mmCIF file of C-alpha atoms in Angstrom:
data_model
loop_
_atom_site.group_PDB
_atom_site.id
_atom_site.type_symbol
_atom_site.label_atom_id
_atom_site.label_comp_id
_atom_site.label_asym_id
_atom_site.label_seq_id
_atom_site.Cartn_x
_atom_site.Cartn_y
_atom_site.Cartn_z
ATOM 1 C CA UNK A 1485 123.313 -78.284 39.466
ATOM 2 C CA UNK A 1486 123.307 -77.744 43.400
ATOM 3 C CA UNK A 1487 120.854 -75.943 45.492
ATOM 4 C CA UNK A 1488 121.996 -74.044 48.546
ATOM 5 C CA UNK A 1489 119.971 -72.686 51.215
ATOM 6 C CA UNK A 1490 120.766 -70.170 53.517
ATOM 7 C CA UNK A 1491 119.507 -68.826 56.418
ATOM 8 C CA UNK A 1492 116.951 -65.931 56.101
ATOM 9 C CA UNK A 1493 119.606 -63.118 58.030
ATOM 10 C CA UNK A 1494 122.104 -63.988 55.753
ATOM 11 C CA UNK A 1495 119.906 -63.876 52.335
ATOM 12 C CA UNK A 1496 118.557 -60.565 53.788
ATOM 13 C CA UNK A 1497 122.182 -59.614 53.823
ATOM 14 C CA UNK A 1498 122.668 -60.626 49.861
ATOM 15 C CA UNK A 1499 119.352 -59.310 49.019
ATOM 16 C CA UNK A 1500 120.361 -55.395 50.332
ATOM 17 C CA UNK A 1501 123.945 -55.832 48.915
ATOM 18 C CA UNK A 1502 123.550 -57.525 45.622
ATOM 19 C CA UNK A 1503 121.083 -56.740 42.695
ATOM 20 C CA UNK A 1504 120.557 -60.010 41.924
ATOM 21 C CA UNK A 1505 118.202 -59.005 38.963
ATOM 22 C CA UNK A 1506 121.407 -59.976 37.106
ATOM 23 C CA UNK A 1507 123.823 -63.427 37.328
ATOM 24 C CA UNK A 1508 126.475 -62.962 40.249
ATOM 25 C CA UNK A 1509 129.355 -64.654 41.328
ATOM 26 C CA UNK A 1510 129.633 -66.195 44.878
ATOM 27 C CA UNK A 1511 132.458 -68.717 45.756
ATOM 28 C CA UNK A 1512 133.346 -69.186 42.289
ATOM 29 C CA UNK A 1513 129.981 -70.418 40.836
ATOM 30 C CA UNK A 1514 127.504 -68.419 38.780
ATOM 31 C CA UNK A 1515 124.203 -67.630 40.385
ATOM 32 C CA UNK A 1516 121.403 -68.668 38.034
ATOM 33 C CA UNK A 1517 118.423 -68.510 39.880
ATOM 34 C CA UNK A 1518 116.866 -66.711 43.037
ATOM 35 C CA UNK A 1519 114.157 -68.006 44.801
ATOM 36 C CA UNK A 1520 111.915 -65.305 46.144
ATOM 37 C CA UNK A 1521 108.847 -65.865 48.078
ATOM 38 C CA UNK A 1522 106.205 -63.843 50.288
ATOM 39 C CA UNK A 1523 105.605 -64.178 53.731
ATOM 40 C CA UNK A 1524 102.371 -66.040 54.909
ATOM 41 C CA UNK A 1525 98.995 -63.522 55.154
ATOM 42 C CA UNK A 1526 101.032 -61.785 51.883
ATOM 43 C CA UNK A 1527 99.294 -61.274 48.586
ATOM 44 C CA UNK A 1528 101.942 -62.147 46.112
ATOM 45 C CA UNK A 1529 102.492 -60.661 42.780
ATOM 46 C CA UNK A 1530 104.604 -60.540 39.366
ATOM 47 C CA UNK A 1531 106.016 -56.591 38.972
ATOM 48 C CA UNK A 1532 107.812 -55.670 36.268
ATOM 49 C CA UNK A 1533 111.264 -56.065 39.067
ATOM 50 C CA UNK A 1534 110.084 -58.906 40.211
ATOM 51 C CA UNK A 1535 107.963 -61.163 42.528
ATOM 52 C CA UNK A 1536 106.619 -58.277 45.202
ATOM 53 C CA UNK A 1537 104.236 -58.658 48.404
ATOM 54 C CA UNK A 1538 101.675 -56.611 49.920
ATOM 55 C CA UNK A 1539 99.460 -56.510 52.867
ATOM 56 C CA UNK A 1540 96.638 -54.833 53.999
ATOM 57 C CA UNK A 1541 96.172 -53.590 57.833
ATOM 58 C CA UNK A 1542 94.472 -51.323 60.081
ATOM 59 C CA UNK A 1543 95.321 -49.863 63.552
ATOM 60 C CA UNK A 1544 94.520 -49.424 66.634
ATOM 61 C CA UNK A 1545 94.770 -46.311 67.017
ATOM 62 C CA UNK A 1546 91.945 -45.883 64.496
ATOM 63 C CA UNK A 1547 93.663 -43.204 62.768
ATOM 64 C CA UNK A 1548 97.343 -43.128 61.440
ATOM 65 C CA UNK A 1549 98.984 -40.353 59.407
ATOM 66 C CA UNK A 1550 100.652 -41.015 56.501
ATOM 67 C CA UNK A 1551 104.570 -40.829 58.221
ATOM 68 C CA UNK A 1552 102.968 -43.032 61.177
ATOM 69 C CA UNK A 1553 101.669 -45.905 58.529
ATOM 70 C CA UNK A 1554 105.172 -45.611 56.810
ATOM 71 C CA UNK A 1555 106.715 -46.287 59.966
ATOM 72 C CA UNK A 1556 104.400 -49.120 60.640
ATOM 73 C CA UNK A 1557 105.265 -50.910 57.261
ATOM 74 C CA UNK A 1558 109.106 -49.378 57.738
ATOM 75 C CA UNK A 1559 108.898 -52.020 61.149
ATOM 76 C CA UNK A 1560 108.321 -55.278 58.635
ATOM 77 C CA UNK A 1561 111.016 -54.374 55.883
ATOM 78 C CA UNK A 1562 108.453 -52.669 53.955
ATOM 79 C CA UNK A 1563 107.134 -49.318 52.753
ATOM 80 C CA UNK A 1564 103.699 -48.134 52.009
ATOM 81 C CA UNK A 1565 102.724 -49.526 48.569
ATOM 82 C CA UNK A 1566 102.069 -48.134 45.169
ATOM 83 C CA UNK A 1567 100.166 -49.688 42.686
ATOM 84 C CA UNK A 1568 101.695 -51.371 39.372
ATOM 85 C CA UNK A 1569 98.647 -53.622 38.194
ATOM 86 C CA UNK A 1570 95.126 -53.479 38.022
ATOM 87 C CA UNK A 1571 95.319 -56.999 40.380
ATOM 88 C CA UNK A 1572 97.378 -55.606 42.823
ATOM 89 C CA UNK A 1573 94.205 -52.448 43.205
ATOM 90 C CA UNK A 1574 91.360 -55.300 43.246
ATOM 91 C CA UNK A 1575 93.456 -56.928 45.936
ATOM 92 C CA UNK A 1576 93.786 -54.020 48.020
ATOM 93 C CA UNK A 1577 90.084 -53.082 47.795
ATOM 94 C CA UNK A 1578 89.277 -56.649 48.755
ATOM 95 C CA UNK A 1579 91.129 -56.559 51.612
ATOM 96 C CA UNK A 1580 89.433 -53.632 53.001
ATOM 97 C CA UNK A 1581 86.177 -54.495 52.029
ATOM 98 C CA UNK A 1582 86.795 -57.962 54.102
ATOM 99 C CA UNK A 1583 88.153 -55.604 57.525
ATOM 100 C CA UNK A 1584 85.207 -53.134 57.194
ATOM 101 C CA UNK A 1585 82.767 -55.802 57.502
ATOM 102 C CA UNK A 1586 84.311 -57.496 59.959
ATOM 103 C CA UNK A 1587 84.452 -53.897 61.840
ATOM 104 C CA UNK A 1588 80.705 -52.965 60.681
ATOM 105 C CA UNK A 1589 82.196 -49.571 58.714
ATOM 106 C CA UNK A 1590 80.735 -49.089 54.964
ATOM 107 C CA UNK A 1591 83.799 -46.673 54.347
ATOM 108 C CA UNK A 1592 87.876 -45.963 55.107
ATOM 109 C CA UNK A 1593 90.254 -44.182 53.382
ATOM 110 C CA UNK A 1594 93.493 -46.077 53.010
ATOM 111 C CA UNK A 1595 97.321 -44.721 52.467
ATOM 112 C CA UNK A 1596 99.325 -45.673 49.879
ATOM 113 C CA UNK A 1597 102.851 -45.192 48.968
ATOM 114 C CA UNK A 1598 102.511 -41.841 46.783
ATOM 115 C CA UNK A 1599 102.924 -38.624 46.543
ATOM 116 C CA UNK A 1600 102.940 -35.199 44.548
ATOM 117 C CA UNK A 1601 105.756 -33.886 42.419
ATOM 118 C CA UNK A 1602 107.709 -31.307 43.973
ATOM 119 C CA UNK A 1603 107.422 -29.421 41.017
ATOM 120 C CA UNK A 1604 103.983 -29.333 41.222
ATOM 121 C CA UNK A 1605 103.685 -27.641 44.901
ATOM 122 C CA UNK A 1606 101.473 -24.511 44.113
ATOM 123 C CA UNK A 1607 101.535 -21.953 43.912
ATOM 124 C CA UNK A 1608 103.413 -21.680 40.446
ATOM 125 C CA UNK A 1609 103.684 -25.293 39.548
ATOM 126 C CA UNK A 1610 105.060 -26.227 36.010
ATOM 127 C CA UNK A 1611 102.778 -26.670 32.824
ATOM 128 C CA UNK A 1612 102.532 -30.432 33.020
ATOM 129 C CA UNK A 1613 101.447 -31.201 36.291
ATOM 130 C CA UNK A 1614 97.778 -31.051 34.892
ATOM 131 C CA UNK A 1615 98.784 -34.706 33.993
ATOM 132 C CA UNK A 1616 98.456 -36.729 37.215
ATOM 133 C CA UNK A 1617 100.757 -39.113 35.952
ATOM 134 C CA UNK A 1618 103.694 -36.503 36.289
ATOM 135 C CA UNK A 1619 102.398 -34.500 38.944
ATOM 136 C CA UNK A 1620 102.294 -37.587 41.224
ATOM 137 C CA UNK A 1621 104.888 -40.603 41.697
ATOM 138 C CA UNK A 1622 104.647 -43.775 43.689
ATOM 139 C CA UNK A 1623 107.260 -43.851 46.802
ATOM 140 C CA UNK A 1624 107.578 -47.219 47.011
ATOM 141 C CA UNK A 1625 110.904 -47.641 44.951
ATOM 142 C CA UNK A 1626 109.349 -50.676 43.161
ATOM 143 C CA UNK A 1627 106.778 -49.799 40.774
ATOM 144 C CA UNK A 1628 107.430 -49.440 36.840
ATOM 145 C CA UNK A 1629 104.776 -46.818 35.552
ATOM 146 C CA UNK A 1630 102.048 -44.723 36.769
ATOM 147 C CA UNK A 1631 98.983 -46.409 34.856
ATOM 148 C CA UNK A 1632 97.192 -46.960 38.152
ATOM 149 C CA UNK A 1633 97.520 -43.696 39.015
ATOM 150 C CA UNK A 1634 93.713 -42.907 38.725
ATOM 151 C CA UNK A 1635 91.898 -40.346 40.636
ATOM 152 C CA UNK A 1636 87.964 -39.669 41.383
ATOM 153 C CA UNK A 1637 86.030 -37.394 40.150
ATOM 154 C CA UNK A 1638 87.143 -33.492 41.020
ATOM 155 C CA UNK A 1639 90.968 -34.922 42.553
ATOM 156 C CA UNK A 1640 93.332 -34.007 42.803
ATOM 157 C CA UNK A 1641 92.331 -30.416 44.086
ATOM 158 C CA UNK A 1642 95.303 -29.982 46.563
ATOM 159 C CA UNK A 1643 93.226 -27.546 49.045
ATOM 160 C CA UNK A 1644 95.530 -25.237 50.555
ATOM 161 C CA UNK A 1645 98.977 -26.155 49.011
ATOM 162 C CA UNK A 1646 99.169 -29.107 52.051
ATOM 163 C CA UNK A 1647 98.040 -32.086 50.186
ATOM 164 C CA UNK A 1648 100.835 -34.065 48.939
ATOM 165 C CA UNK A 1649 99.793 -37.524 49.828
ATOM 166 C CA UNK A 1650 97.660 -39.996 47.685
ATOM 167 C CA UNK A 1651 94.654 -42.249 49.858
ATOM 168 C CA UNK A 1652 92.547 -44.509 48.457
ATOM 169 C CA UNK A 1653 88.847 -44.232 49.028
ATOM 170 C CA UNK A 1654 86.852 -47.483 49.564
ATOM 171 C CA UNK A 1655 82.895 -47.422 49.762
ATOM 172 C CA UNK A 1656 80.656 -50.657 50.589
ATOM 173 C CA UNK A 1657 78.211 -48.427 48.377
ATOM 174 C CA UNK A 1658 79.910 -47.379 45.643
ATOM 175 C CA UNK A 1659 76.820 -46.621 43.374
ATOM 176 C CA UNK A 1660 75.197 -44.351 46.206
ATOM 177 C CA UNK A 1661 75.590 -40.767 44.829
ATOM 178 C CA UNK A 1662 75.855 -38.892 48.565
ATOM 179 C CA UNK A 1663 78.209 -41.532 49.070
ATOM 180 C CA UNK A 1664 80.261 -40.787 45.864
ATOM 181 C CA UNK A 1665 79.922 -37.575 46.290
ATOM 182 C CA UNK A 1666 81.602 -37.725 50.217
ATOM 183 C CA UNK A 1667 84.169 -40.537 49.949
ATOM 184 C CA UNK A 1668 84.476 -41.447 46.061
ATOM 185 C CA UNK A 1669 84.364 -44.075 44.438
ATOM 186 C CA UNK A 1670 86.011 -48.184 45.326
ATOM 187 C CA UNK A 1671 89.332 -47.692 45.062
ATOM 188 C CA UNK A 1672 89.798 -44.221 43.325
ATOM 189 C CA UNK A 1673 92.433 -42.011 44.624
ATOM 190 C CA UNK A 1674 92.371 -39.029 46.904
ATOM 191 C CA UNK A 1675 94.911 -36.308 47.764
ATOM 192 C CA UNK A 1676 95.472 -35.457 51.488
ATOM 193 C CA UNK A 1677 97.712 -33.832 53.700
ATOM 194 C CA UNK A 1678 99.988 -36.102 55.142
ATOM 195 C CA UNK A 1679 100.033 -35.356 58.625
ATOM 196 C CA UNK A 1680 95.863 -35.301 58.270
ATOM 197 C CA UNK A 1681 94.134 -36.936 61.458
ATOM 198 C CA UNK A 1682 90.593 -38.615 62.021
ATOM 199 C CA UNK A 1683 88.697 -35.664 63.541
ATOM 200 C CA UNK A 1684 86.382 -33.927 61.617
ATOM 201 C CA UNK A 1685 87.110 -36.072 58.250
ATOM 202 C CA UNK A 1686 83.523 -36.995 56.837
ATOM 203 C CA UNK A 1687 82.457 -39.324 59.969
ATOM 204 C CA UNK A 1688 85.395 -42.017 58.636
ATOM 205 C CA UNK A 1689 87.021 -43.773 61.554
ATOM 206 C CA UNK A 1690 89.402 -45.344 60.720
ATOM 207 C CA UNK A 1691 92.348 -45.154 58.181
ATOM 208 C CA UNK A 1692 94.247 -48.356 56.712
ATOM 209 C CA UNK A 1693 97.569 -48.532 55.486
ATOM 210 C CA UNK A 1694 98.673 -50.901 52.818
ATOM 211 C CA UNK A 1695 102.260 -52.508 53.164
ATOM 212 C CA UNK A 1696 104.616 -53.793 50.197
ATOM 213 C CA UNK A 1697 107.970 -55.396 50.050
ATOM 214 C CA UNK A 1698 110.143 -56.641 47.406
ATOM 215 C CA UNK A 1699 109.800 -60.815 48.169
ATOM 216 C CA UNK A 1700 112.206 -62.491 50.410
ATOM 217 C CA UNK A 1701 114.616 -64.357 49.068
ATOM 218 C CA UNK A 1702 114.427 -68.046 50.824
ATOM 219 C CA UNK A 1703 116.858 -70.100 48.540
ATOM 220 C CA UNK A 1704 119.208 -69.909 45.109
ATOM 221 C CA UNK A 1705 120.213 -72.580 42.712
ATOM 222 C CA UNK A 1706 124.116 -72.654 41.636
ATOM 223 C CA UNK A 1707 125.962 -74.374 38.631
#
């Protein structure tokens, strides 16, 4: 056995081309195993598709909207996450609990890569969107299952017919009832429009956005 590395443009070439979730052939020899890892300041973890990556950040501005924090992850090969594993939830908490200390905040709200069923639009949605686990999906392309899919207490409500995006609501007091009452609980879910800005929403100012990407492939072994 050989090991051949190539250079990262050329791997991200064979990564978008090839599903290399199953042997291939290159120049004659069969390809027996891909070595992914994540980028540095990337959580890493074992999905069901693989070895995946996700990040936490925050702006300035202090306020994205959901297509704006897409965009953002969109510009580092990556799309706003959805959640596969308990871990990968505790991760994302932690993250924000370590940026709202560091920017004195004791809440945020921060978007994640999912979204409501078509079919469950009102105002005549189909029987079983009163499960949340068909009436929303992740968006991120990656995730097997919707077992994380786990909202607070009275969500999804989908005021007006405009909220077909999924936050996730983080509290330094979680255990504070005005405070579950306002923003819910650590890291419970939330329905919102997507195009929903800063002013006027409960005093929070700023919105995160959590990133996620399918590992980089950085070398392959050959026979």
């Amino acid at each position: 056995m050989y090991k051949i590395l190539l250079t990262l443009t050329f791997l991200d070439f064979l990564d978008s081309a090839i599903n290399f979730d199953t042997p291939v052939i290159l120049d004659g020899t069969l390809n027996s195993n891909v070595e992914r890892k994540c980028p540095d300041g990337w959580a890493s973890f074992q999905r069901q598709k693989g070895l995946y990556c996700i990040k936490v950040f925050y702006p300035p501005p202090y306020w994205y909207t959901q297509p704006q924090a897409q965009a953002m992850c969109n510009e580092m090969g990556a799309r706003l996450t959805g959640i596969e594993t308990p871990a990968e939830r505790n991760y994302i908490e932690r993250s924000a609990v370590t940026i709202m200390r560091n920017l004195s905040l004791t809440e945020t709200r921060i978007w994640i890569g999912g979204v409501r069923n078509v079919n469950c639009f009102k105002p005549n949605p189909v029987q079983k969107c009163s499960d949340v686990r068909y009436a929303f999906s992740w968006s991120d392309g990656n995730v097997v299952g919707n077992d994380q899919i786990i909202f607070d207490a009275g969500q999804p409500e989908n005021q007006a017919n405009g909220q077909q995006c999924l936050q996730m609501s983080v509290s330094l007091f979680p255990t504070t009832s005005d405070v579950v009452t306002l923003y819910g609980r650590i890291s419970l879910l939330d329905d919102i429009s997507c195009d929903v800005n800063q002013e006027g929403w409960h005093q929070i100012r700023y919105a995160l956005y959590a990133c996620g990407k399918r590992a980089p492939i950085v070398s392959y072994d050959t026979y």
